[in-house]
Amino acid sequence: MALPSEARPLDTGVIHDIGYRGYTGPRLGRAYATRSLFTQSLRAAYGLGRSGRSKVLPMLLLGVVTAPAAIMVALTLAQHQDELPVDYPEYLGMLGLLVSIFLASQAPVLLSRDLRHHTVPLYFSRPITRGDYVRAKFAAMACAQLLLMLAPLLVLYVGALLGGLDFAHNTAHFLYGVVTAVLYALVPTSVALVIAATTPRRGFGVAAIMGYLAISTAVVGVVVGISGGPSRVPESAQWVALLSPGRLVESLVNQLFDLGAGPERMHAPGVLGVLAFTATAVAMVAGSYALLLRRYRNI
């Protein structure tokens, strides 16, 4: 039954113009958003734009890996030696523990925090896709790791050239070091990012990454130590380096560039070993990237 017109509630709704205007400027788009995410993630890996406490560990590690290189250059020049005491790729191998600490501490910063604070869906509400997110985070962590290792190499190289050491030799071995740094920045990093993406708890991510890197390296060391004779490690024992991302890179680089000496030298055994080690490194990186894509496709 319809109400009389007097009994009907009055329609008092009005529209107020409070000054909001639509955006008519240029749309920067998906590529710009992806680059911004990469830049922000790279800065976050070194604590830039974050609290002072977040800067302590990455900056401390950067100083710790660079200071010995400066000391080596100073001693070489003071003693008038013709060569640096260590080769460029060998120096990176000496930094294995420090590089692992940086990777284990910062990979969860890039991935676990977003999962914990539920900000991942916010990223996907923007133009970027899940693939863009994975590429930006993967590239940021790899570049952060690469910068950490290139810093001491540049100190060694510039110091050697300023000290008048052989230009051709140092340039060639510096390039060997750059290739080694790129491999270290891709192979262990890819595996660490997969581990970090599995948990929203940063502490769990740090412990899992550090545990995997430390245990795999220790297993390789134990097997090689048990198998090694009085003069050299047998070729059959060299295959165990496939279990550790760091040892894999070290063995592959030593064989490719004929580096290293002594009975403890790790290397890929022969041509077949080079092919197998290269295929394993590629499989680790590509497989980890595919797992990351699958992980974020489900979020």
PDB file of C-alpha atoms in Angstrom:
ATOM      1  CA  MET A   1       0.000   0.000   0.000  1.00  0.00           C
ATOM      2  CA  ALA A   2       1.550   3.353  -1.042  1.00  0.00           C
ATOM      3  CA  LEU A   3       2.120   5.978   1.594  1.00  0.00           C
ATOM      4  CA  PRO A   4       0.470   9.364   1.238  1.00  0.00           C
ATOM      5  CA  SER A   5       2.753  11.975  -0.176  1.00  0.00           C
ATOM      6  CA  GLU A   6       2.868  13.768   3.190  1.00  0.00           C
ATOM      7  CA  ALA A   7       4.132  10.608   4.937  1.00  0.00           C
ATOM      8  CA  ARG A   8       6.953   9.836   2.503  1.00  0.00           C
ATOM      9  CA  PRO A   9      10.484  10.704   3.712  1.00  0.00           C
ATOM     10  CA  LEU A  10      11.940  13.696   1.954  1.00  0.00           C
ATOM     11  CA  ASP A  11      14.876  13.042  -0.421  1.00  0.00           C
ATOM     12  CA  THR A  12      17.505  15.365   1.027  1.00  0.00           C
ATOM     13  CA  GLY A  13      20.606  13.833  -0.665  1.00  0.00           C
ATOM     14  CA  VAL A  14      22.913  16.321  -2.402  1.00  0.00           C
ATOM     15  CA  ILE A  15      26.270  16.117  -4.170  1.00  0.00           C
ATOM     16  CA  HIS A  16      29.007  18.352  -2.753  1.00  0.00           C
ATOM     17  CA  ASP A  17      31.899  19.495  -4.913  1.00  0.00           C
ATOM     18  CA  ILE A  18      34.886  19.446  -2.546  1.00  0.00           C
ATOM     19  CA  GLY A  19      37.513  20.083  -5.167  1.00  0.00           C
ATOM     20  CA  TYR A  20      38.707  16.608  -6.232  1.00  0.00           C
ATOM     21  CA  ARG A  21      39.756  16.455  -9.856  1.00  0.00           C
ATOM     22  CA  GLY A  22      40.543  13.560 -12.122  1.00  0.00           C
ATOM     23  CA  TYR A  23      44.179  12.915 -13.113  1.00  0.00           C
ATOM     24  CA  THR A  24      44.790  14.018 -16.687  1.00  0.00           C
ATOM     25  CA  GLY A  25      48.604  13.846 -16.771  1.00  0.00           C
ATOM     26  CA  PRO A  26      50.849  11.192 -18.359  1.00  0.00           C
ATOM     27  CA  ARG A  27      50.628   7.588 -17.155  1.00  0.00           C
ATOM     28  CA  LEU A  28      54.143   6.318 -16.456  1.00  0.00           C
ATOM     29  CA  GLY A  29      53.013   2.742 -16.839  1.00  0.00           C
ATOM     30  CA  ARG A  30      54.199  -0.725 -16.008  1.00  0.00           C
ATOM     31  CA  ALA A  31      57.859  -0.369 -17.011  1.00  0.00           C
ATOM     32  CA  TYR A  32      58.318   2.664 -14.762  1.00  0.00           C
ATOM     33  CA  ALA A  33      56.646   0.875 -11.846  1.00  0.00           C
ATOM     34  CA  THR A  34      58.922  -2.144 -12.307  1.00  0.00           C
ATOM     35  CA  ARG A  35      62.046   0.040 -12.428  1.00  0.00           C
ATOM     36  CA  SER A  36      60.898   1.848  -9.300  1.00  0.00           C
ATOM     37  CA  LEU A  37      60.414  -1.465  -7.500  1.00  0.00           C
ATOM     38  CA  PHE A  38      63.896  -2.581  -8.584  1.00  0.00           C
ATOM     39  CA  THR A  39      65.493   0.667  -7.377  1.00  0.00           C
ATOM     40  CA  GLN A  40      63.643   0.614  -4.070  1.00  0.00           C
ATOM     41  CA  SER A  41      64.595  -3.027  -3.475  1.00  0.00           C
ATOM     42  CA  LEU A  42      68.259  -2.413  -4.312  1.00  0.00           C
ATOM     43  CA  ARG A  43      68.360   0.502  -1.872  1.00  0.00           C
ATOM     44  CA  ALA A  44      66.637  -1.600   0.775  1.00  0.00           C
ATOM     45  CA  ALA A  45      69.323  -4.299   0.461  1.00  0.00           C
ATOM     46  CA  TYR A  46      71.848  -1.759   1.777  1.00  0.00           C
ATOM     47  CA  GLY A  47      69.466  -0.157   4.255  1.00  0.00           C
ATOM     48  CA  LEU A  48      69.095   3.064   2.270  1.00  0.00           C
ATOM     49  CA  GLY A  49      65.798   4.771   2.946  1.00  0.00           C
ATOM     50  CA  ARG A  50      65.318   2.659   6.066  1.00  0.00           C
ATOM     51  CA  SER A  51      66.261   3.060   9.732  1.00  0.00           C
ATOM     52  CA  GLY A  52      69.858   3.516  10.826  1.00  0.00           C
ATOM     53  CA  ARG A  53      69.898   0.062  12.376  1.00  0.00           C
ATOM     54  CA  SER A  54      69.072  -1.467   8.976  1.00  0.00           C
ATOM     55  CA  LYS A  55      72.202   0.090   7.470  1.00  0.00           C
ATOM     56  CA  VAL A  56      74.644  -1.317  10.021  1.00  0.00           C
ATOM     57  CA  LEU A  57      75.083  -4.897   8.792  1.00  0.00           C
ATOM     58  CA  PRO A  58      75.233  -4.313   5.002  1.00  0.00           C
ATOM     59  CA  MET A  59      77.550  -1.307   5.326  1.00  0.00           C
ATOM     60  CA  LEU A  60      79.724  -3.154   7.837  1.00  0.00           C
ATOM     61  CA  LEU A  61      80.027  -6.121   5.483  1.00  0.00           C
ATOM     62  CA  LEU A  62      80.881  -3.797   2.597  1.00  0.00           C
ATOM     63  CA  GLY A  63      83.691  -2.316   4.655  1.00  0.00           C
ATOM     64  CA  VAL A  64      84.928  -5.697   5.864  1.00  0.00           C
ATOM     65  CA  VAL A  65      85.207  -7.172   2.354  1.00  0.00           C
ATOM     66  CA  THR A  66      86.932  -4.045   0.992  1.00  0.00           C
ATOM     67  CA  ALA A  67      89.429  -3.275   3.773  1.00  0.00           C
ATOM     68  CA  PRO A  68      91.632  -6.390   3.265  1.00  0.00           C
ATOM     69  CA  ALA A  69      91.923  -5.559  -0.446  1.00  0.00           C
ATOM     70  CA  ALA A  70      93.260  -2.096   0.390  1.00  0.00           C
ATOM     71  CA  ILE A  71      95.698  -3.598   2.900  1.00  0.00           C
ATOM     72  CA  MET A  72      96.946  -6.134   0.330  1.00  0.00           C
ATOM     73  CA  VAL A  73      97.566  -3.391  -2.213  1.00  0.00           C
ATOM     74  CA  ALA A  74      99.432  -1.285   0.352  1.00  0.00           C
ATOM     75  CA  LEU A  75     101.656  -4.207   1.405  1.00  0.00           C
ATOM     76  CA  THR A  76     102.366  -5.163  -2.206  1.00  0.00           C
ATOM     77  CA  LEU A  77     103.493  -1.655  -3.078  1.00  0.00           C
ATOM     78  CA  ALA A  78     105.448  -1.195   0.148  1.00  0.00           C
ATOM     79  CA  GLN A  79     107.383  -4.428  -0.457  1.00  0.00           C
ATOM     80  CA  HIS A  80     107.888  -3.649  -4.169  1.00  0.00           C
ATOM     81  CA  GLN A  81     106.369  -6.940  -5.292  1.00  0.00           C
ATOM     82  CA  ASP A  82     105.494  -7.664  -8.931  1.00  0.00           C
ATOM     83  CA  GLU A  83     102.106  -9.285  -8.267  1.00  0.00           C
ATOM     84  CA  LEU A  84      99.277  -9.107  -5.792  1.00  0.00           C
ATOM     85  CA  PRO A  85      99.416 -11.803  -3.095  1.00  0.00           C
ATOM     86  CA  VAL A  86      96.058 -13.269  -4.224  1.00  0.00           C
ATOM     87  CA  ASP A  87      94.336 -13.509  -7.582  1.00  0.00           C
ATOM     88  CA  TYR A  88      91.052 -11.666  -8.137  1.00  0.00           C
ATOM     89  CA  PRO A  89      88.773 -14.752  -8.288  1.00  0.00           C
ATOM     90  CA  GLU A  90      90.686 -16.281  -5.386  1.00  0.00           C
ATOM     91  CA  TYR A  91      89.964 -13.198  -3.285  1.00  0.00           C
ATOM     92  CA  LEU A  92      86.232 -13.653  -3.894  1.00  0.00           C
ATOM     93  CA  GLY A  93      86.523 -17.270  -2.778  1.00  0.00           C
ATOM     94  CA  MET A  94      88.062 -16.076   0.495  1.00  0.00           C
ATOM     95  CA  LEU A  95      84.969 -13.940   1.118  1.00  0.00           C
ATOM     96  CA  GLY A  96      82.566 -16.891   0.949  1.00  0.00           C
ATOM     97  CA  LEU A  97      81.325 -16.643   4.550  1.00  0.00           C
ATOM     98  CA  LEU A  98      80.844 -12.864   4.468  1.00  0.00           C
ATOM     99  CA  VAL A  99      79.013 -12.989   1.152  1.00  0.00           C
ATOM    100  CA  SER A 100      76.774 -15.743   2.515  1.00  0.00           C
ATOM    101  CA  ILE A 101      75.957 -13.620   5.579  1.00  0.00           C
ATOM    102  CA  PHE A 102      74.998 -10.685   3.358  1.00  0.00           C
ATOM    103  CA  LEU A 103      72.829 -12.892   1.167  1.00  0.00           C
ATOM    104  CA  ALA A 104      71.141 -14.631   4.098  1.00  0.00           C
ATOM    105  CA  SER A 105      70.405 -11.366   5.891  1.00  0.00           C
ATOM    106  CA  GLN A 106      69.193  -9.292   2.941  1.00  0.00           C
ATOM    107  CA  ALA A 107      67.260 -11.735   0.741  1.00  0.00           C
ATOM    108  CA  PRO A 108      64.471 -11.994   3.360  1.00  0.00           C
ATOM    109  CA  VAL A 109      64.403  -8.186   3.532  1.00  0.00           C
ATOM    110  CA  LEU A 110      63.402  -8.078  -0.128  1.00  0.00           C
ATOM    111  CA  LEU A 111      60.822 -10.888  -0.057  1.00  0.00           C
ATOM    112  CA  SER A 112      59.805 -12.022   3.430  1.00  0.00           C
ATOM    113  CA  ARG A 113      58.812  -8.542   4.629  1.00  0.00           C
ATOM    114  CA  ASP A 114      56.303  -8.127   1.807  1.00  0.00           C
ATOM    115  CA  LEU A 115      54.741 -11.467   2.682  1.00  0.00           C
ATOM    116  CA  ARG A 116      54.632 -10.729   6.386  1.00  0.00           C
ATOM    117  CA  HIS A 117      53.036  -7.295   6.034  1.00  0.00           C
ATOM    118  CA  HIS A 118      50.668  -8.458   3.257  1.00  0.00           C
ATOM    119  CA  THR A 119      51.858  -5.800   0.814  1.00  0.00           C
ATOM    120  CA  VAL A 120      52.250  -8.174  -2.133  1.00  0.00           C
ATOM    121  CA  PRO A 121      48.564  -7.846  -3.183  1.00  0.00           C
ATOM    122  CA  LEU A 122      49.030  -4.068  -3.180  1.00  0.00           C
ATOM    123  CA  TYR A 123      51.848  -4.396  -5.708  1.00  0.00           C
ATOM    124  CA  PHE A 124      49.658  -6.568  -7.920  1.00  0.00           C
ATOM    125  CA  SER A 125      46.840  -4.022  -7.785  1.00  0.00           C
ATOM    126  CA  ARG A 126      49.129  -1.737  -9.779  1.00  0.00           C
ATOM    127  CA  PRO A 127      50.089  -2.172 -13.437  1.00  0.00           C
ATOM    128  CA  ILE A 128      52.983  -4.539 -12.654  1.00  0.00           C
ATOM    129  CA  THR A 129      52.428  -8.266 -13.052  1.00  0.00           C
ATOM    130  CA  ARG A 130      53.674 -11.106 -10.908  1.00  0.00           C
ATOM    131  CA  GLY A 131      56.463 -11.674 -13.415  1.00  0.00           C
ATOM    132  CA  ASP A 132      57.502  -8.023 -13.140  1.00  0.00           C
ATOM    133  CA  TYR A 133      57.624  -8.319  -9.355  1.00  0.00           C
ATOM    134  CA  VAL A 134      59.825 -11.421  -9.473  1.00  0.00           C
ATOM    135  CA  ARG A 135      62.159  -9.891 -12.086  1.00  0.00           C
ATOM    136  CA  ALA A 136      62.560  -6.676 -10.115  1.00  0.00           C
ATOM    137  CA  LYS A 137      63.297  -8.454  -6.835  1.00  0.00           C
ATOM    138  CA  PHE A 138      65.602 -11.023  -8.469  1.00  0.00           C
ATOM    139  CA  ALA A 139      67.580  -8.340 -10.306  1.00  0.00           C
ATOM    140  CA  ALA A 140      67.805  -6.139  -7.209  1.00  0.00           C
ATOM    141  CA  MET A 141      69.256  -8.890  -5.007  1.00  0.00           C
ATOM    142  CA  ALA A 142      71.659 -10.035  -7.733  1.00  0.00           C
ATOM    143  CA  CYS A 143      72.883  -6.462  -8.278  1.00  0.00           C
ATOM    144  CA  ALA A 144      73.282  -5.905  -4.531  1.00  0.00           C
ATOM    145  CA  GLN A 145      75.360  -9.057  -4.279  1.00  0.00           C
ATOM    146  CA  LEU A 146      77.373  -8.069  -7.345  1.00  0.00           C
ATOM    147  CA  LEU A 147      78.148  -4.608  -5.951  1.00  0.00           C
ATOM    148  CA  LEU A 148      79.392  -6.181  -2.726  1.00  0.00           C
ATOM    149  CA  MET A 149      81.926  -8.287  -4.652  1.00  0.00           C
ATOM    150  CA  LEU A 150      82.944  -5.735  -7.268  1.00  0.00           C
ATOM    151  CA  ALA A 151      83.977  -3.183  -4.636  1.00  0.00           C
ATOM    152  CA  PRO A 152      87.083  -5.092  -3.408  1.00  0.00           C
ATOM    153  CA  LEU A 153      87.959  -6.147  -6.970  1.00  0.00           C
ATOM    154  CA  LEU A 154      88.044  -2.500  -8.035  1.00  0.00           C
ATOM    155  CA  VAL A 155      90.254  -1.646  -5.054  1.00  0.00           C
ATOM    156  CA  LEU A 156      92.697  -4.386  -6.034  1.00  0.00           C
ATOM    157  CA  TYR A 157      92.678  -3.452  -9.718  1.00  0.00           C
ATOM    158  CA  VAL A 158      92.986   0.317  -9.321  1.00  0.00           C
ATOM    159  CA  GLY A 159      95.654  -0.122  -6.659  1.00  0.00           C
ATOM    160  CA  ALA A 160      97.639  -2.490  -8.888  1.00  0.00           C
ATOM    161  CA  LEU A 161      97.533  -0.087 -11.828  1.00  0.00           C
ATOM    162  CA  LEU A 162      98.449   2.930  -9.711  1.00  0.00           C
ATOM    163  CA  GLY A 163     101.337   0.925  -8.281  1.00  0.00           C
ATOM    164  CA  GLY A 164     102.711   0.204 -11.748  1.00  0.00           C
ATOM    165  CA  LEU A 165     102.017  -3.531 -11.796  1.00  0.00           C
ATOM    166  CA  ASP A 166     101.619  -5.332 -15.117  1.00  0.00           C
ATOM    167  CA  PHE A 167      98.601  -3.877 -16.936  1.00  0.00           C
ATOM    168  CA  ALA A 168      97.779  -6.828 -19.220  1.00  0.00           C
ATOM    169  CA  HIS A 169      97.987  -9.452 -16.480  1.00  0.00           C
ATOM    170  CA  ASN A 170      95.893  -7.485 -13.986  1.00  0.00           C
ATOM    171  CA  THR A 171      93.292  -6.503 -16.566  1.00  0.00           C
ATOM    172  CA  ALA A 172      92.808 -10.097 -17.711  1.00  0.00           C
ATOM    173  CA  HIS A 173      92.544 -11.445 -14.177  1.00  0.00           C
ATOM    174  CA  PHE A 174      90.297  -8.578 -13.126  1.00  0.00           C
ATOM    175  CA  LEU A 175      87.899  -9.638 -15.900  1.00  0.00           C
ATOM    176  CA  TYR A 176      88.133 -13.221 -14.598  1.00  0.00           C
ATOM    177  CA  GLY A 177      87.113 -11.804 -11.245  1.00  0.00           C
ATOM    178  CA  VAL A 178      84.162  -9.947 -12.763  1.00  0.00           C
ATOM    179  CA  VAL A 179      82.900 -13.158 -14.392  1.00  0.00           C
ATOM    180  CA  THR A 180      83.308 -14.940 -11.056  1.00  0.00           C
ATOM    181  CA  ALA A 181      81.403 -12.166  -9.254  1.00  0.00           C
ATOM    182  CA  VAL A 182      78.540 -12.408 -11.758  1.00  0.00           C
ATOM    183  CA  LEU A 183      78.308 -16.171 -11.213  1.00  0.00           C
ATOM    184  CA  TYR A 184      78.350 -15.738  -7.429  1.00  0.00           C
ATOM    185  CA  ALA A 185      75.648 -13.072  -7.781  1.00  0.00           C
ATOM    186  CA  LEU A 186      73.394 -15.407  -9.773  1.00  0.00           C
ATOM    187  CA  VAL A 187      73.789 -18.985  -8.574  1.00  0.00           C
ATOM    188  CA  PRO A 188      73.703 -18.752  -4.744  1.00  0.00           C
ATOM    189  CA  THR A 189      71.370 -15.738  -4.896  1.00  0.00           C
ATOM    190  CA  SER A 190      68.728 -17.540  -6.936  1.00  0.00           C
ATOM    191  CA  VAL A 191      68.516 -20.395  -4.433  1.00  0.00           C
ATOM    192  CA  ALA A 192      68.450 -17.999  -1.464  1.00  0.00           C
ATOM    193  CA  LEU A 193      65.550 -16.020  -2.945  1.00  0.00           C
ATOM    194  CA  VAL A 194      63.473 -19.179  -3.332  1.00  0.00           C
ATOM    195  CA  ILE A 195      64.056 -20.000   0.331  1.00  0.00           C
ATOM    196  CA  ALA A 196      63.210 -16.432   1.413  1.00  0.00           C
ATOM    197  CA  ALA A 197      59.975 -16.498  -0.597  1.00  0.00           C
ATOM    198  CA  THR A 198      58.683 -19.555   1.243  1.00  0.00           C
ATOM    199  CA  THR A 199      58.270 -17.892   4.636  1.00  0.00           C
ATOM    200  CA  PRO A 200      56.968 -14.541   5.878  1.00  0.00           C
ATOM    201  CA  ARG A 201      59.225 -14.785   8.939  1.00  0.00           C
ATOM    202  CA  ARG A 202      62.506 -13.034   8.306  1.00  0.00           C
ATOM    203  CA  GLY A 203      64.302 -14.930  11.067  1.00  0.00           C
ATOM    204  CA  PHE A 204      63.299 -18.274   9.600  1.00  0.00           C
ATOM    205  CA  GLY A 205      64.459 -17.125   6.175  1.00  0.00           C
ATOM    206  CA  VAL A 206      67.857 -16.006   7.488  1.00  0.00           C
ATOM    207  CA  ALA A 207      68.402 -19.278   9.346  1.00  0.00           C
ATOM    208  CA  ALA A 208      67.286 -21.443   6.420  1.00  0.00           C
ATOM    209  CA  ILE A 209      69.471 -19.656   3.857  1.00  0.00           C
ATOM    210  CA  MET A 210      72.532 -19.582   6.091  1.00  0.00           C
ATOM    211  CA  GLY A 211      72.002 -23.199   7.068  1.00  0.00           C
ATOM    212  CA  TYR A 212      71.735 -24.370   3.474  1.00  0.00           C
ATOM    213  CA  LEU A 213      74.815 -22.453   2.303  1.00  0.00           C
ATOM    214  CA  ALA A 214      76.927 -23.427   5.322  1.00  0.00           C
ATOM    215  CA  ILE A 215      75.905 -27.089   5.422  1.00  0.00           C
ATOM    216  CA  SER A 216      76.329 -27.643   1.668  1.00  0.00           C
ATOM    217  CA  THR A 217      79.787 -26.041   1.768  1.00  0.00           C
ATOM    218  CA  ALA A 218      80.754 -28.088   4.822  1.00  0.00           C
ATOM    219  CA  VAL A 219      79.602 -31.328   3.191  1.00  0.00           C
ATOM    220  CA  VAL A 220      81.757 -30.613   0.153  1.00  0.00           C
ATOM    221  CA  GLY A 221      84.733 -29.826   2.375  1.00  0.00           C
ATOM    222  CA  VAL A 222      84.325 -33.020   4.396  1.00  0.00           C
ATOM    223  CA  VAL A 223      83.967 -35.250   1.333  1.00  0.00           C
ATOM    224  CA  VAL A 224      86.962 -33.659  -0.375  1.00  0.00           C
ATOM    225  CA  GLY A 225      89.011 -33.893   2.826  1.00  0.00           C
ATOM    226  CA  ILE A 226      88.215 -37.578   3.266  1.00  0.00           C
ATOM    227  CA  SER A 227      88.859 -38.416  -0.377  1.00  0.00           C
ATOM    228  CA  GLY A 228      92.031 -36.380  -0.756  1.00  0.00           C
ATOM    229  CA  GLY A 229      95.337 -38.171  -0.788  1.00  0.00           C
ATOM    230  CA  PRO A 230      98.735 -36.821   0.281  1.00  0.00           C
ATOM    231  CA  SER A 231      99.293 -35.000  -3.022  1.00  0.00           C
ATOM    232  CA  ARG A 232      95.939 -33.998  -4.544  1.00  0.00           C
ATOM    233  CA  VAL A 233      92.184 -34.427  -4.473  1.00  0.00           C
ATOM    234  CA  PRO A 234      91.110 -37.210  -6.874  1.00  0.00           C
ATOM    235  CA  GLU A 235      89.045 -36.235  -9.905  1.00  0.00           C
ATOM    236  CA  SER A 236      86.097 -38.317  -8.746  1.00  0.00           C
ATOM    237  CA  ALA A 237      85.809 -36.250  -5.561  1.00  0.00           C
ATOM    238  CA  GLN A 238      85.550 -32.991  -7.502  1.00  0.00           C
ATOM    239  CA  TRP A 239      81.978 -33.831  -8.535  1.00  0.00           C
ATOM    240  CA  VAL A 240      80.755 -33.293  -4.982  1.00  0.00           C
ATOM    241  CA  ALA A 241      81.105 -29.530  -5.572  1.00  0.00           C
ATOM    242  CA  LEU A 242      77.792 -29.731  -7.444  1.00  0.00           C
ATOM    243  CA  LEU A 243      76.064 -29.868  -4.051  1.00  0.00           C
ATOM    244  CA  SER A 244      77.170 -26.366  -3.044  1.00  0.00           C
ATOM    245  CA  PRO A 245      76.416 -23.236  -5.123  1.00  0.00           C
ATOM    246  CA  GLY A 246      79.570 -21.503  -3.927  1.00  0.00           C
ATOM    247  CA  ARG A 247      81.872 -24.465  -4.525  1.00  0.00           C
ATOM    248  CA  LEU A 248      80.245 -25.047  -7.894  1.00  0.00           C
ATOM    249  CA  VAL A 249      81.146 -21.529  -9.021  1.00  0.00           C
ATOM    250  CA  GLU A 250      84.672 -21.809  -7.630  1.00  0.00           C
ATOM    251  CA  SER A 251      85.326 -25.126  -9.391  1.00  0.00           C
ATOM    252  CA  LEU A 252      83.890 -23.936 -12.697  1.00  0.00           C
ATOM    253  CA  VAL A 253      85.902 -20.706 -12.729  1.00  0.00           C
ATOM    254  CA  ASN A 254      89.157 -22.446 -11.777  1.00  0.00           C
ATOM    255  CA  GLN A 255      88.766 -24.878 -14.666  1.00  0.00           C
ATOM    256  CA  LEU A 256      87.637 -22.290 -17.231  1.00  0.00           C
ATOM    257  CA  PHE A 257      90.471 -19.838 -16.538  1.00  0.00           C
ATOM    258  CA  ASP A 258      93.099 -22.323 -15.318  1.00  0.00           C
ATOM    259  CA  LEU A 259      93.310 -20.723 -11.885  1.00  0.00           C
ATOM    260  CA  GLY A 260      94.387 -22.077  -8.542  1.00  0.00           C
ATOM    261  CA  ALA A 261      97.218 -24.319  -7.494  1.00  0.00           C
ATOM    262  CA  GLY A 262      98.048 -26.864  -4.835  1.00  0.00           C
ATOM    263  CA  PRO A 263      96.542 -30.182  -3.797  1.00  0.00           C
ATOM    264  CA  GLU A 264      93.366 -28.553  -2.422  1.00  0.00           C
ATOM    265  CA  ARG A 265      92.484 -26.903  -5.749  1.00  0.00           C
ATOM    266  CA  MET A 266      88.806 -27.328  -6.625  1.00  0.00           C
ATOM    267  CA  HIS A 267      87.994 -27.640 -10.322  1.00  0.00           C
ATOM    268  CA  ALA A 268      85.469 -29.085 -12.723  1.00  0.00           C
ATOM    269  CA  PRO A 269      86.932 -32.419 -13.904  1.00  0.00           C
ATOM    270  CA  GLY A 270      87.688 -32.071 -17.622  1.00  0.00           C
ATOM    271  CA  VAL A 271      85.471 -31.009 -20.504  1.00  0.00           C
ATOM    272  CA  LEU A 272      82.610 -33.154 -19.273  1.00  0.00           C
ATOM    273  CA  GLY A 273      82.902 -31.524 -15.882  1.00  0.00           C
ATOM    274  CA  VAL A 274      82.773 -28.027 -17.370  1.00  0.00           C
ATOM    275  CA  LEU A 275      79.619 -28.927 -19.307  1.00  0.00           C
ATOM    276  CA  ALA A 276      78.005 -30.550 -16.267  1.00  0.00           C
ATOM    277  CA  PHE A 277      78.904 -27.710 -13.911  1.00  0.00           C
ATOM    278  CA  THR A 278      77.698 -25.097 -16.398  1.00  0.00           C
ATOM    279  CA  ALA A 279      74.423 -26.957 -16.950  1.00  0.00           C
ATOM    280  CA  THR A 280      73.905 -27.259 -13.190  1.00  0.00           C
ATOM    281  CA  ALA A 281      74.519 -23.536 -12.667  1.00  0.00           C
ATOM    282  CA  VAL A 282      72.049 -22.654 -15.427  1.00  0.00           C
ATOM    283  CA  ALA A 283      69.518 -25.121 -14.025  1.00  0.00           C
ATOM    284  CA  MET A 284      69.835 -23.616 -10.531  1.00  0.00           C
ATOM    285  CA  VAL A 285      69.199 -20.083 -11.783  1.00  0.00           C
ATOM    286  CA  ALA A 286      66.434 -20.963 -14.264  1.00  0.00           C
ATOM    287  CA  GLY A 287      64.771 -23.430 -11.903  1.00  0.00           C
ATOM    288  CA  SER A 288      64.822 -20.976  -9.003  1.00  0.00           C
ATOM    289  CA  TYR A 289      63.343 -18.252 -11.190  1.00  0.00           C
ATOM    290  CA  ALA A 290      60.568 -20.617 -12.327  1.00  0.00           C
ATOM    291  CA  LEU A 291      59.819 -21.562  -8.712  1.00  0.00           C
ATOM    292  CA  LEU A 292      59.580 -17.885  -7.765  1.00  0.00           C
ATOM    293  CA  LEU A 293      57.121 -17.261 -10.588  1.00  0.00           C
ATOM    294  CA  ARG A 294      55.048 -20.221  -9.445  1.00  0.00           C
ATOM    295  CA  ARG A 295      55.177 -19.055  -5.815  1.00  0.00           C
ATOM    296  CA  TYR A 296      53.833 -15.586  -6.616  1.00  0.00           C
ATOM    297  CA  ARG A 297      51.298 -16.870  -9.115  1.00  0.00           C
ATOM    298  CA  ASN A 298      49.510 -18.411  -6.138  1.00  0.00           C
ATOM    299  CA  ILE A 299      49.408 -15.170  -4.093  1.00  0.00           C
TER     300      ILE A 299
END
